[in-house]
CSV table of C-alpha atoms in Angstrom, one decimal:
chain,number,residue,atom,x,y,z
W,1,UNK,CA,-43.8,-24.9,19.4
W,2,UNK,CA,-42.5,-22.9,17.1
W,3,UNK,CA,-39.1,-21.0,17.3
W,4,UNK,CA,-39.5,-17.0,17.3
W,5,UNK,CA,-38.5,-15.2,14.6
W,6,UNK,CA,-35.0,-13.8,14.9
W,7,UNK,CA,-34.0,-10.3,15.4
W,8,UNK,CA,-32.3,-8.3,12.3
W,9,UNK,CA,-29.1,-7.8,14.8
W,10,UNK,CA,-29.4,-11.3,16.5
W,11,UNK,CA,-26.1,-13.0,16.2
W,12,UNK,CA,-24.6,-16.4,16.7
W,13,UNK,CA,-26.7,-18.0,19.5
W,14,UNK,CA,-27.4,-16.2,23.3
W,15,UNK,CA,-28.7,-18.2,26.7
W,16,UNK,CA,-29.8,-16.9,29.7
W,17,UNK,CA,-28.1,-18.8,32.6
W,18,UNK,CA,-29.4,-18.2,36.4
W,19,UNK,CA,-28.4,-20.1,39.7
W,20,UNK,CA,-28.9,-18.6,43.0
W,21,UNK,CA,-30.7,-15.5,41.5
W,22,UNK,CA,-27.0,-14.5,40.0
W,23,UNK,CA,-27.6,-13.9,36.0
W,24,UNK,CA,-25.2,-14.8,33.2
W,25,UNK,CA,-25.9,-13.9,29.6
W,26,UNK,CA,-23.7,-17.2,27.0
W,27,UNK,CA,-23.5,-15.6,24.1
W,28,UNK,CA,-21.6,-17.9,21.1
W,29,UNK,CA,-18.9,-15.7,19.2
W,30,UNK,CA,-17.3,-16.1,15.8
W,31,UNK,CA,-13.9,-15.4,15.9
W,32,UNK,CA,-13.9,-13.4,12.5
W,33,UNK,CA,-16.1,-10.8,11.3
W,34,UNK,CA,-17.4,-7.9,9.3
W,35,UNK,CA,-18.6,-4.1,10.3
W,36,UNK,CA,-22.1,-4.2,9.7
W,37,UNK,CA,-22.4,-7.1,12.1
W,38,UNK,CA,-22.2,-4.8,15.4
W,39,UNK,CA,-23.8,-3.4,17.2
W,40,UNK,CA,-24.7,-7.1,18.5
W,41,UNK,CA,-28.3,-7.5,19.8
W,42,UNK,CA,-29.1,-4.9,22.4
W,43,UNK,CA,-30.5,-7.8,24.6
W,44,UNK,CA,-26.4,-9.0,25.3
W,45,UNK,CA,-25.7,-5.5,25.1
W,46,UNK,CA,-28.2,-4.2,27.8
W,47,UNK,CA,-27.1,-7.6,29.9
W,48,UNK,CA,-23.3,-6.2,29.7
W,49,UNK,CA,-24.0,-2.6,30.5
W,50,UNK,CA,-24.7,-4.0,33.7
W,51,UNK,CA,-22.4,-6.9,34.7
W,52,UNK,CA,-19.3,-7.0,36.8
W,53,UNK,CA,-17.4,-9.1,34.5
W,54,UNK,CA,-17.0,-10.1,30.5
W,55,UNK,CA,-15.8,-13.6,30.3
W,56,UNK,CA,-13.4,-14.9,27.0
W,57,UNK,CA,-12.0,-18.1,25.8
W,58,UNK,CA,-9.0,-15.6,26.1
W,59,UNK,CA,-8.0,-11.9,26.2
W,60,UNK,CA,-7.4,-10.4,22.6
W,61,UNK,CA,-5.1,-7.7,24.3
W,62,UNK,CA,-3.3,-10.0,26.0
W,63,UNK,CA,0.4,-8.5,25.5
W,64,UNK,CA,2.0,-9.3,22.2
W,65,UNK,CA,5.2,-10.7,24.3
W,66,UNK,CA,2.6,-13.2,25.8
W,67,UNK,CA,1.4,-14.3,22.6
W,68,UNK,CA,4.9,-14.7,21.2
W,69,UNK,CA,6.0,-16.5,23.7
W,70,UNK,CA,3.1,-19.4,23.9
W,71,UNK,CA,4.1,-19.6,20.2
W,72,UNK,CA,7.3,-20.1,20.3
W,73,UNK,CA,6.8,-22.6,23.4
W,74,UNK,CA,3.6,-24.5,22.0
W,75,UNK,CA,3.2,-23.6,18.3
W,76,UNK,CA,6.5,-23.9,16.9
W,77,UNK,CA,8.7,-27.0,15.3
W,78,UNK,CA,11.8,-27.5,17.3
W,79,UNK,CA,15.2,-26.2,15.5
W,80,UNK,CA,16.5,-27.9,12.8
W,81,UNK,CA,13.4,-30.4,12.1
W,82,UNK,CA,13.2,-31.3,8.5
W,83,UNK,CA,9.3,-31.4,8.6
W,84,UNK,CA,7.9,-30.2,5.8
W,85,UNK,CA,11.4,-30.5,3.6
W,86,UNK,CA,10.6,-34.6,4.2
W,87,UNK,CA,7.4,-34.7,2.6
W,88,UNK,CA,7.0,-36.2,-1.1
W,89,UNK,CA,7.7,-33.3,-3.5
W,90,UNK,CA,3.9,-33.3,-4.6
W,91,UNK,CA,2.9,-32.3,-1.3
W,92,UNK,CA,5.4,-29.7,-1.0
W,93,UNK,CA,4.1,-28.6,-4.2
W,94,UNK,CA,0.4,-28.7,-2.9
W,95,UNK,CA,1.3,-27.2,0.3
W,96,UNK,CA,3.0,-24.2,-1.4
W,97,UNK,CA,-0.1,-23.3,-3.6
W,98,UNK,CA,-2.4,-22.8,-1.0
W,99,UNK,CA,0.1,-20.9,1.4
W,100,UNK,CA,0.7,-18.6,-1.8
W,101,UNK,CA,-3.6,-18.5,-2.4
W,102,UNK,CA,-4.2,-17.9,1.4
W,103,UNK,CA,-1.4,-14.8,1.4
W,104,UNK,CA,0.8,-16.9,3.8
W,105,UNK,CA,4.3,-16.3,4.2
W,106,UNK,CA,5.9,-19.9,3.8
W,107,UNK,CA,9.2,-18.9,5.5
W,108,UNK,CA,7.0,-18.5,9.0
W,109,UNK,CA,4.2,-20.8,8.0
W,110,UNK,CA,6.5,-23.7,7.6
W,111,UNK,CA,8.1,-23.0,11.5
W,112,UNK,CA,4.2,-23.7,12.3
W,113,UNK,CA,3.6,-27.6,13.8
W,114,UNK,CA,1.1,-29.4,11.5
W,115,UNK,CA,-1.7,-28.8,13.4
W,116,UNK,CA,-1.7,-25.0,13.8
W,117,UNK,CA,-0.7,-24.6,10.4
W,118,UNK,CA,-3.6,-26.5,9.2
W,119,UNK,CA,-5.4,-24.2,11.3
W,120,UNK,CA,-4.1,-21.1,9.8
W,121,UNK,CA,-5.2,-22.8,6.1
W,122,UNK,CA,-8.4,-22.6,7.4
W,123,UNK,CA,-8.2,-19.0,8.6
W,124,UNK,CA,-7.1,-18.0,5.4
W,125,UNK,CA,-9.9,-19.3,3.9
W,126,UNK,CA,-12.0,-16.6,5.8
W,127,UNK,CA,-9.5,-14.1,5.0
W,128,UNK,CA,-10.1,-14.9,1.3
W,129,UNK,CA,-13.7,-14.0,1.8
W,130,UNK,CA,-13.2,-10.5,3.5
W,131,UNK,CA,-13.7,-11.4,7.0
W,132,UNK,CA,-11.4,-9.6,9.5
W,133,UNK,CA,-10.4,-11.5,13.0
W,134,UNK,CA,-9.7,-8.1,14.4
W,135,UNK,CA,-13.5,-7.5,13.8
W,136,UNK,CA,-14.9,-11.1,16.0
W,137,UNK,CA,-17.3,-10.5,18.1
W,138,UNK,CA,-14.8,-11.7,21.0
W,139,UNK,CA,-12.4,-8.7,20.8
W,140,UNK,CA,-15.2,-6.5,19.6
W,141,UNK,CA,-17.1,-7.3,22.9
W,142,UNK,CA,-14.1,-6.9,24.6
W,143,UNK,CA,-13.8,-3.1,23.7
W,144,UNK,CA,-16.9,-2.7,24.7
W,145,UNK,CA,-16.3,-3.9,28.2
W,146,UNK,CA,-13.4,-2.1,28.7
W,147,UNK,CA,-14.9,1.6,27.2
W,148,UNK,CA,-17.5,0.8,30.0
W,149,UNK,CA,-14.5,0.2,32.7
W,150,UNK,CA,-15.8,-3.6,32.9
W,151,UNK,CA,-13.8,-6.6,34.1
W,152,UNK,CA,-12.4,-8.6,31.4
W,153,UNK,CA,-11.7,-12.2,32.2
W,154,UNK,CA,-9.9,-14.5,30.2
W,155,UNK,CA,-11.1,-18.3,30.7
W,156,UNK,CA,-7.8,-20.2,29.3
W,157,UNK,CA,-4.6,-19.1,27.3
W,158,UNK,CA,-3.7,-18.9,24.3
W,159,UNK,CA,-0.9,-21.7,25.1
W,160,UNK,CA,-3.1,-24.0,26.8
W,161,UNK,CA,-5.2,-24.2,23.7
W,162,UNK,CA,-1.9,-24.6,21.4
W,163,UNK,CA,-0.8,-27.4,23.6
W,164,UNK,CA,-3.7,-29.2,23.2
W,165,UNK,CA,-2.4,-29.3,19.5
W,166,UNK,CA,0.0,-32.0,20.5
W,167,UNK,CA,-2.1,-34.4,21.7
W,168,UNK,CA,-2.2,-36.0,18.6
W,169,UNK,CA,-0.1,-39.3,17.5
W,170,UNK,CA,2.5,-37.7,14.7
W,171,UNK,CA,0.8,-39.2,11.7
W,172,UNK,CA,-2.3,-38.3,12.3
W,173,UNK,CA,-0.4,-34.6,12.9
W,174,UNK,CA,-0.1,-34.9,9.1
W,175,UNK,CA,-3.4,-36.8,8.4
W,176,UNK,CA,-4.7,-33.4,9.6
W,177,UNK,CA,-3.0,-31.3,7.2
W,178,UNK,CA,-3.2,-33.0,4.3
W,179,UNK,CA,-7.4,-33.3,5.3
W,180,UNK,CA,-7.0,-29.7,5.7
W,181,UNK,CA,-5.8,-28.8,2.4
W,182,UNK,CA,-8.1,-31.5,0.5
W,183,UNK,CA,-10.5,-29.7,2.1
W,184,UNK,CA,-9.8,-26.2,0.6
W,185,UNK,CA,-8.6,-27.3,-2.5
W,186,UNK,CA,-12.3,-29.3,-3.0
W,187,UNK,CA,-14.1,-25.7,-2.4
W,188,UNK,CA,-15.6,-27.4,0.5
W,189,UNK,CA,-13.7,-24.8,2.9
W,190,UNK,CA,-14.4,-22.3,1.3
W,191,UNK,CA,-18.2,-23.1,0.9
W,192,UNK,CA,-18.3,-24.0,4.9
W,193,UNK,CA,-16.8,-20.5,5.3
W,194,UNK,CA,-19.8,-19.0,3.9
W,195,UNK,CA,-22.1,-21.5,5.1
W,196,UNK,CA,-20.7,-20.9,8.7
W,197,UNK,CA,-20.5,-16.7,8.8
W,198,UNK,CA,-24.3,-16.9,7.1
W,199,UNK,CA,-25.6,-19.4,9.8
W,200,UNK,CA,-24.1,-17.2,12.3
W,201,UNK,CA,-24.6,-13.7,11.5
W,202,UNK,CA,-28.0,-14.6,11.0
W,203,UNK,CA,-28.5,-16.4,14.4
W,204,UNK,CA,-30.3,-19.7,12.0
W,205,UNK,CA,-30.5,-21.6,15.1
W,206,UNK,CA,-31.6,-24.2,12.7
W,207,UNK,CA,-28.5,-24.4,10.8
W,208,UNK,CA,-26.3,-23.6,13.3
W,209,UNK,CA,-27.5,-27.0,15.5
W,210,UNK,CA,-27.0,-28.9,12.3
W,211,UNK,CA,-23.3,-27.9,12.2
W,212,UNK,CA,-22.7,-28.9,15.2
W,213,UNK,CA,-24.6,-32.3,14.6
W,214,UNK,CA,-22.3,-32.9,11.2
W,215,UNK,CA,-19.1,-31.7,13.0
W,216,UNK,CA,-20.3,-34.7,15.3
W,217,UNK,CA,-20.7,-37.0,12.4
W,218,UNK,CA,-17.6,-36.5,11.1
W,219,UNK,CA,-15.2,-39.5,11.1
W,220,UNK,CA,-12.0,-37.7,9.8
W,221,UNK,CA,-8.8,-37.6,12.2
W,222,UNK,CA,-9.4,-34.4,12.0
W,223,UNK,CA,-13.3,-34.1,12.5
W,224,UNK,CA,-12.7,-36.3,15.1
W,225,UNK,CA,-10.3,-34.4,16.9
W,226,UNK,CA,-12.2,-31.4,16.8
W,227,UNK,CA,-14.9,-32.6,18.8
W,228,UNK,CA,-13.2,-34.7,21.1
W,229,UNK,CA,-10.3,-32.3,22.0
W,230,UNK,CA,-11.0,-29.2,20.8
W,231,UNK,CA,-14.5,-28.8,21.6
W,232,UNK,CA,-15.8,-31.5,23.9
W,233,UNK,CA,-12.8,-31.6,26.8
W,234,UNK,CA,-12.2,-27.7,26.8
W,235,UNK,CA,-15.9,-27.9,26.9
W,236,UNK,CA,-15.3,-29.3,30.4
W,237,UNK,CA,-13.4,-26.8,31.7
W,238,UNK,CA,-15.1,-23.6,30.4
W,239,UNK,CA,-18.1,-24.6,32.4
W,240,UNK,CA,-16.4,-25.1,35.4
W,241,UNK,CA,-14.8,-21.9,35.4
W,242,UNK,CA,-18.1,-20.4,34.1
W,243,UNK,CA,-20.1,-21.7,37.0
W,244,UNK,CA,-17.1,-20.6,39.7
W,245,UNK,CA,-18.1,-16.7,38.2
W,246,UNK,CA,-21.9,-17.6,37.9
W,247,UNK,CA,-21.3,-18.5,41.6
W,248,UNK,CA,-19.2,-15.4,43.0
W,249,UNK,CA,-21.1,-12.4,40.9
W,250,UNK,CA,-24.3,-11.6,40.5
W,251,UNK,CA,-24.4,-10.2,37.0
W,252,UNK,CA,-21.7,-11.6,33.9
W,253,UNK,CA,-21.4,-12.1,30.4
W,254,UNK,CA,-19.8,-14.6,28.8
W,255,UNK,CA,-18.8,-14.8,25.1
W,256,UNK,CA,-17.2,-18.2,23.5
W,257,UNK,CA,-17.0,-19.5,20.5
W,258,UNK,CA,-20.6,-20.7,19.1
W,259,UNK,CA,-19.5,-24.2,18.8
W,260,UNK,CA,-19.2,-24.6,22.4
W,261,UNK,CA,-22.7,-24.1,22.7
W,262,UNK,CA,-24.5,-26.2,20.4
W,263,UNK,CA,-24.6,-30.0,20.4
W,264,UNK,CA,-24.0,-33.1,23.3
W,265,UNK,CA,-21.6,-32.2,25.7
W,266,UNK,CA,-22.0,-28.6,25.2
W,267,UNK,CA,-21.5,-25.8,27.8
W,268,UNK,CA,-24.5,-25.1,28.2
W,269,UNK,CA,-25.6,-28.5,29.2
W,270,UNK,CA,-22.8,-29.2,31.5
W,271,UNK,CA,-23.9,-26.6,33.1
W,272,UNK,CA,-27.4,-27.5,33.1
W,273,UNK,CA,-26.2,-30.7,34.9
W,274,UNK,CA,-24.6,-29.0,37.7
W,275,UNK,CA,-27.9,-27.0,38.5
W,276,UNK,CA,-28.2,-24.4,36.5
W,277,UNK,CA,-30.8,-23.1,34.5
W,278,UNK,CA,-30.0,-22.5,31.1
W,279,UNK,CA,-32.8,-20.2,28.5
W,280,UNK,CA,-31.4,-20.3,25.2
W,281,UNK,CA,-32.9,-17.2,23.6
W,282,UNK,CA,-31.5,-17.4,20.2
């Protein structure tokens, strides 16, 4: 059968979840962005006019004390660690080129743990491009919700996601950085960047299921992490508190990142295994 054409404002990828007769509307964000994407799909926007409750990985106006704070507890080096001063001058030297190419101050950067500050490399890469994380689809939905006086609902925090960060074994903390910044200084970031923002701002369900079968695929410490950790187990927990809201209220929208959707293990088929019944509409 084949898949119907897409919509010119379809976005990212949108399911239709029902249990009980209660209705949720999945929709898969990215978490940077452009003006001409919005207004998103008036299919979402119809479903949040009408819902009780806009569900988030986490809430983009969360307090800037808050954020600070999960940063300084989860994301930062302790005092005094040598870190980045210990490694070999050439990777110094690398480091320092693409902090200066991304825009990124190096006297906060380098107070970053490995992990995050990999993370913001590959931010920057988008950055580079034009795209504006104050324009994702999470916090522009988020407006939305809250000009129409609806419940915003954040599904974790920003430092449970930043603790996950530790999880990994120190060297592979650094095997992920230095992937990271062989990565960008290939082009292959930068092409994914485009790949990625095309595939979703397009809804290409095609292309978007292919990413998610390659981010699979990938045997790097950090490919692997990324699925295991960072998609896959918070996977876990999204759905359960996604079916605990499917449960309680009869009408909700929830918007998480795209990734989340797409591939084994996703939310949606978690939550297909617990009885639900999942419509993916894009």
């Amino acid at each position: 059968m084949a898949t119907p054409a897409a919509h010119a404002t379809d976005r990212g990828a949108l399911f239709r979840l029902t249990l009980d007769g209660h209705v949720m509307h999945l929709f898969g964000t990215l978490h940077v962005g452009l003006p001409e994407f919005y207004p998103l799909d008036e299919r979402l926007m119809g479903a949040l006019a009408t819902s009780s409750t806009l569900a988030l990985e986490i809430d983009p106006a969360q307090p800037r004390a808050d954020l600070q704070d999960a940063l300084r507890t989860y994301g930062l080096l302790a005092p005094g660690n040598p870190a980045y001063d210990s490694l070999p001058p050439r990777q110094q030297q690398r480091l320092d080129r693409l902090l200066q190419q991304g825009g990124l101050d190096a006297s906060s950067m380098l107070t970053f743990k490995p992990v995050l500050l990999a993370t913001m490399l590959a931010l920057a890469e988008y950055t580079r491009q034009g795209y504006r994380s104050d324009l994702s689809s999470d916090a522009w939905l988020a407006r939305q919700a809250r000009g129409r006086h609806i419940r915003v609902l954040a599904l974790e925090s920003l430092g449970g996601q930043l603790a996950l960060l530790d999880r990994l074994p120190v060297p592979d903390r650094w095997r992920f950085l230095e992937e990271m910044m062989d990565t960008i200084e290939s082009g292959a970031q930068h092409a994914e960047a485009q790949e990625v923002v095309r595939a979703w701002s397009t809804a290409d369900r095609g292309a978007l299921d292919r990413m998610a079968a390659q981010c699979e695929a990938d045997r790097s410490v950090s490919g692997q992490f990324v699925t295991r950790v960072l998609l896959k187990e918070r996977n876990v927990g999204l759905a359960a508190h996604l079916l605990q809201l499917l449960r309680s209220e009869d009408r909700t929208v929830a918007a998480i990142g795209v990734m989340h959707l797409l591939g084994t293990g996703s939310v949606p088929d978690l939550l297909a295994r617990s009885g639900v019944s999942v419509e993916r509409i894009y």
